[in-house]
Amino acid sequence: MKDSIHVEYQNKTILFNMSGWLSASHVAELYSASVDNWLSSTETQEYLADVATALGVEGPQKLTQVSAGGIWLHPK
């Protein structure tokens, strides 16, 4: 991907955007998985709420970005 950071981790190339957001869609693809329904699950919503509280982020929606390029996770 253009304008992305490629990091080698456990023999796989992990993609981050230039602001440090992790491409969850790309990581899932590396493991033949999908994140299509991941954000809508109750467990994910509870987890994101807990992480938002721990980081002092105003709401779990600030921890993810959904775009045509997939799902991206907050740099922290």
Coordinates of N, CA and C in Angstrom, one line a residue:
M1 N 0.8 -1.2 0.0 CA 0.0 0.0 0.0 C 0.9 1.2 0.0
K2 N 0.5 2.2 -0.8 CA 1.2 3.5 -0.9 C 0.9 4.2 0.4
D3 N 1.8 5.0 0.9 CA 1.7 5.8 2.1 C 1.4 5.0 3.3
S4 N 2.1 3.9 3.5 CA 1.9 3.1 4.7 C 3.2 2.6 5.2
I5 N 3.3 2.2 6.4 CA 4.5 1.7 7.1 C 4.4 0.2 7.1
H6 N 5.4 -0.5 6.6 CA 5.4 -1.9 6.6 C 6.3 -2.4 7.7
V7 N 5.8 -3.2 8.6 CA 6.6 -3.7 9.7 C 6.6 -5.3 9.7
E8 N 7.8 -5.9 9.7 CA 7.9 -7.3 9.8 C 7.7 -7.8 11.2
Y9 N 6.8 -8.7 11.4 CA 6.5 -9.3 12.7 C 6.1 -10.7 12.5
Q10 N 6.9 -11.6 13.2 CA 6.6 -13.1 13.1 C 6.5 -13.5 11.6
N11 N 7.4 -13.1 10.8 CA 7.5 -13.5 9.4 C 6.3 -13.0 8.6
K12 N 5.6 -12.0 9.0 CA 4.5 -11.4 8.3 C 4.7 -9.9 8.2
T13 N 4.2 -9.3 7.1 CA 4.3 -7.8 7.0 C 3.0 -7.2 7.5
I14 N 3.1 -6.4 8.5 CA 2.0 -5.7 9.1 C 1.9 -4.3 8.6
L15 N 0.7 -3.8 8.3 CA 0.6 -2.5 7.7 C 0.1 -1.5 8.7
F16 N 0.7 -0.3 8.8 CA 0.2 0.8 9.6 C 0.1 2.0 8.6
N17 N -0.8 2.9 8.9 CA -0.8 4.1 8.1 C 0.2 5.1 8.6
M18 N 0.4 6.2 8.0 CA 1.4 7.2 8.4 C 1.2 7.8 9.8
S19 N 0.0 7.7 10.3 CA -0.3 8.2 11.6 C -0.2 7.1 12.7
G20 N 0.2 5.9 12.3 CA 0.4 4.8 13.2 C -0.8 3.9 13.4
W21 N -1.9 4.1 12.7 CA -3.1 3.2 12.9 C -2.8 1.9 12.2
L22 N -3.2 0.8 12.9 CA -2.9 -0.6 12.4 C -4.1 -1.1 11.5
S23 N -3.7 -1.7 10.4 CA -4.8 -2.2 9.5 C -5.3 -3.6 10.0
A24 N -6.3 -3.6 10.7 CA -6.9 -4.8 11.3 C -7.4 -5.7 10.1
S25 N -7.9 -5.1 9.1 CA -8.4 -5.9 7.9 C -7.2 -6.7 7.3
H26 N -6.1 -6.0 7.2 CA -4.9 -6.6 6.5 C -4.4 -7.8 7.4
V27 N -4.3 -7.5 8.7 CA -3.8 -8.6 9.7 C -4.8 -9.8 9.6
A28 N -6.1 -9.6 9.6 CA -7.0 -10.7 9.6 C -6.8 -11.5 8.3
E29 N -6.6 -10.8 7.2 CA -6.4 -11.4 5.9 C -5.1 -12.3 5.9
L30 N -4.1 -11.9 6.6 CA -2.9 -12.7 6.7 C -3.1 -14.0 7.4
Y31 N -4.1 -14.1 8.2 CA -4.5 -15.3 9.0 C -5.7 -15.9 8.4
S32 N -6.1 -15.6 7.2 CA -7.3 -16.1 6.6 C -8.6 -15.9 7.5
A33 N -8.7 -14.8 8.1 CA -9.8 -14.4 8.9 C -10.5 -13.2 8.3
S34 N -11.5 -12.8 9.0 CA -12.3 -11.6 8.5 C -12.7 -10.7 9.8
V35 N -12.7 -9.5 9.6 CA -13.2 -8.5 10.6 C -14.5 -8.0 10.3
D36 N -15.2 -8.5 9.3 CA -16.5 -8.0 8.9 C -17.5 -7.7 10.0
N37 N -17.7 -8.7 10.9 CA -18.6 -8.6 12.0 C -18.0 -8.3 13.3
W38 N -16.7 -8.1 13.4 CA -16.0 -8.0 14.6 C -16.4 -6.7 15.4
L39 N -16.6 -5.6 14.7 CA -16.9 -4.4 15.4 C -18.3 -4.4 16.0
S40 N -19.2 -5.2 15.4 CA -20.6 -5.2 15.9 C -20.8 -6.2 17.1
S41 N -19.8 -7.0 17.4 CA -20.0 -8.0 18.5 C -20.0 -7.3 19.8
T42 N -20.8 -7.9 20.7 CA -20.9 -7.3 22.1 C -19.6 -7.3 22.8
E43 N -18.8 -8.4 22.6 CA -17.5 -8.5 23.3 C -16.6 -7.5 22.8
T44 N -16.6 -7.2 21.5 CA -15.7 -6.1 21.0 C -16.1 -4.8 21.5
Q45 N -17.4 -4.5 21.6 CA -17.8 -3.2 22.1 C -17.5 -3.0 23.5
E46 N -17.6 -4.1 24.3 CA -17.2 -4.0 25.8 C -15.7 -3.8 25.9
Y47 N -14.9 -4.5 25.1 CA -13.5 -4.4 25.1 C -13.1 -2.9 24.7
L48 N -13.6 -2.4 23.6 CA -13.3 -1.0 23.2 C -13.7 0.0 24.2
A49 N -14.8 -0.2 24.9 CA -15.2 0.7 26.0 C -14.2 0.7 27.1
D50 N -13.7 -0.5 27.5 CA -12.7 -0.6 28.6 C -11.4 0.0 28.2
V51 N -11.0 -0.2 26.9 CA -9.7 0.4 26.4 C -9.8 1.9 26.4
A52 N -10.9 2.4 25.9 CA -11.2 3.8 25.9 C -11.0 4.5 27.3
T53 N -11.6 3.8 28.2 CA -11.5 4.3 29.6 C -10.1 4.3 30.1
A54 N -9.4 3.2 29.9 CA -8.0 3.0 30.3 C -7.1 4.1 29.7
L55 N -7.4 4.4 28.4 CA -6.5 5.4 27.7 C -7.0 6.8 27.9
G56 N -8.2 7.0 28.5 CA -8.7 8.4 28.7 C -9.2 8.9 27.3
V57 N -9.6 8.0 26.4 CA -10.2 8.4 25.1 C -11.7 8.6 25.3
E58 N -12.2 9.6 24.7 CA -13.6 9.9 24.8 C -14.5 9.0 23.8
G59 N -14.8 7.9 24.3 CA -15.7 6.9 23.6 C -14.9 5.9 22.7
P60 N -15.4 4.7 22.7 CA -14.8 3.6 21.9 C -14.7 3.9 20.4
Q61 N -15.6 4.7 19.9 CA -15.6 5.0 18.5 C -14.3 5.7 18.0
K62 N -13.6 6.3 19.0 CA -12.4 7.0 18.7 C -11.2 6.0 18.5
L63 N -11.4 4.8 18.8 CA -10.3 3.8 18.7 C -10.3 3.0 17.4
T64 N -11.3 3.2 16.6 CA -11.4 2.6 15.3 C -11.7 3.5 14.2
Q65 N -11.2 3.2 13.0 CA -11.6 4.0 11.8 C -12.1 3.0 10.7
V66 N -13.2 3.1 10.2 CA -13.7 2.3 9.1 C -13.8 3.1 7.9
S67 N -13.2 2.5 6.8 CA -13.1 3.2 5.5 C -13.2 2.2 4.4
A68 N -13.1 2.6 3.2 CA -13.0 1.7 2.1 C -11.8 0.9 2.1
G69 N -10.8 1.4 2.9 CA -9.5 0.7 3.0 C -9.5 -0.4 4.1
G70 N -10.7 -0.5 4.8 CA -10.8 -1.5 5.8 C -11.0 -0.9 7.2
I71 N -10.7 -1.8 8.2 CA -10.8 -1.3 9.6 C -9.4 -1.1 10.1
W72 N -9.3 0.1 10.7 CA -8.0 0.5 11.3 C -8.1 0.7 12.8
L73 N -7.1 0.3 13.5 CA -7.1 0.3 15.0 C -6.2 1.4 15.5
H74 N -6.6 2.1 16.6 CA -5.9 3.2 17.2 C -4.4 2.8 17.5
P75 N -3.5 3.8 17.3 CA -2.1 3.5 17.5 C -1.7 3.1 18.9
K76 N -2.5 3.5 19.9 CA -2.1 3.1 21.3 C -2.6 1.7 21.6

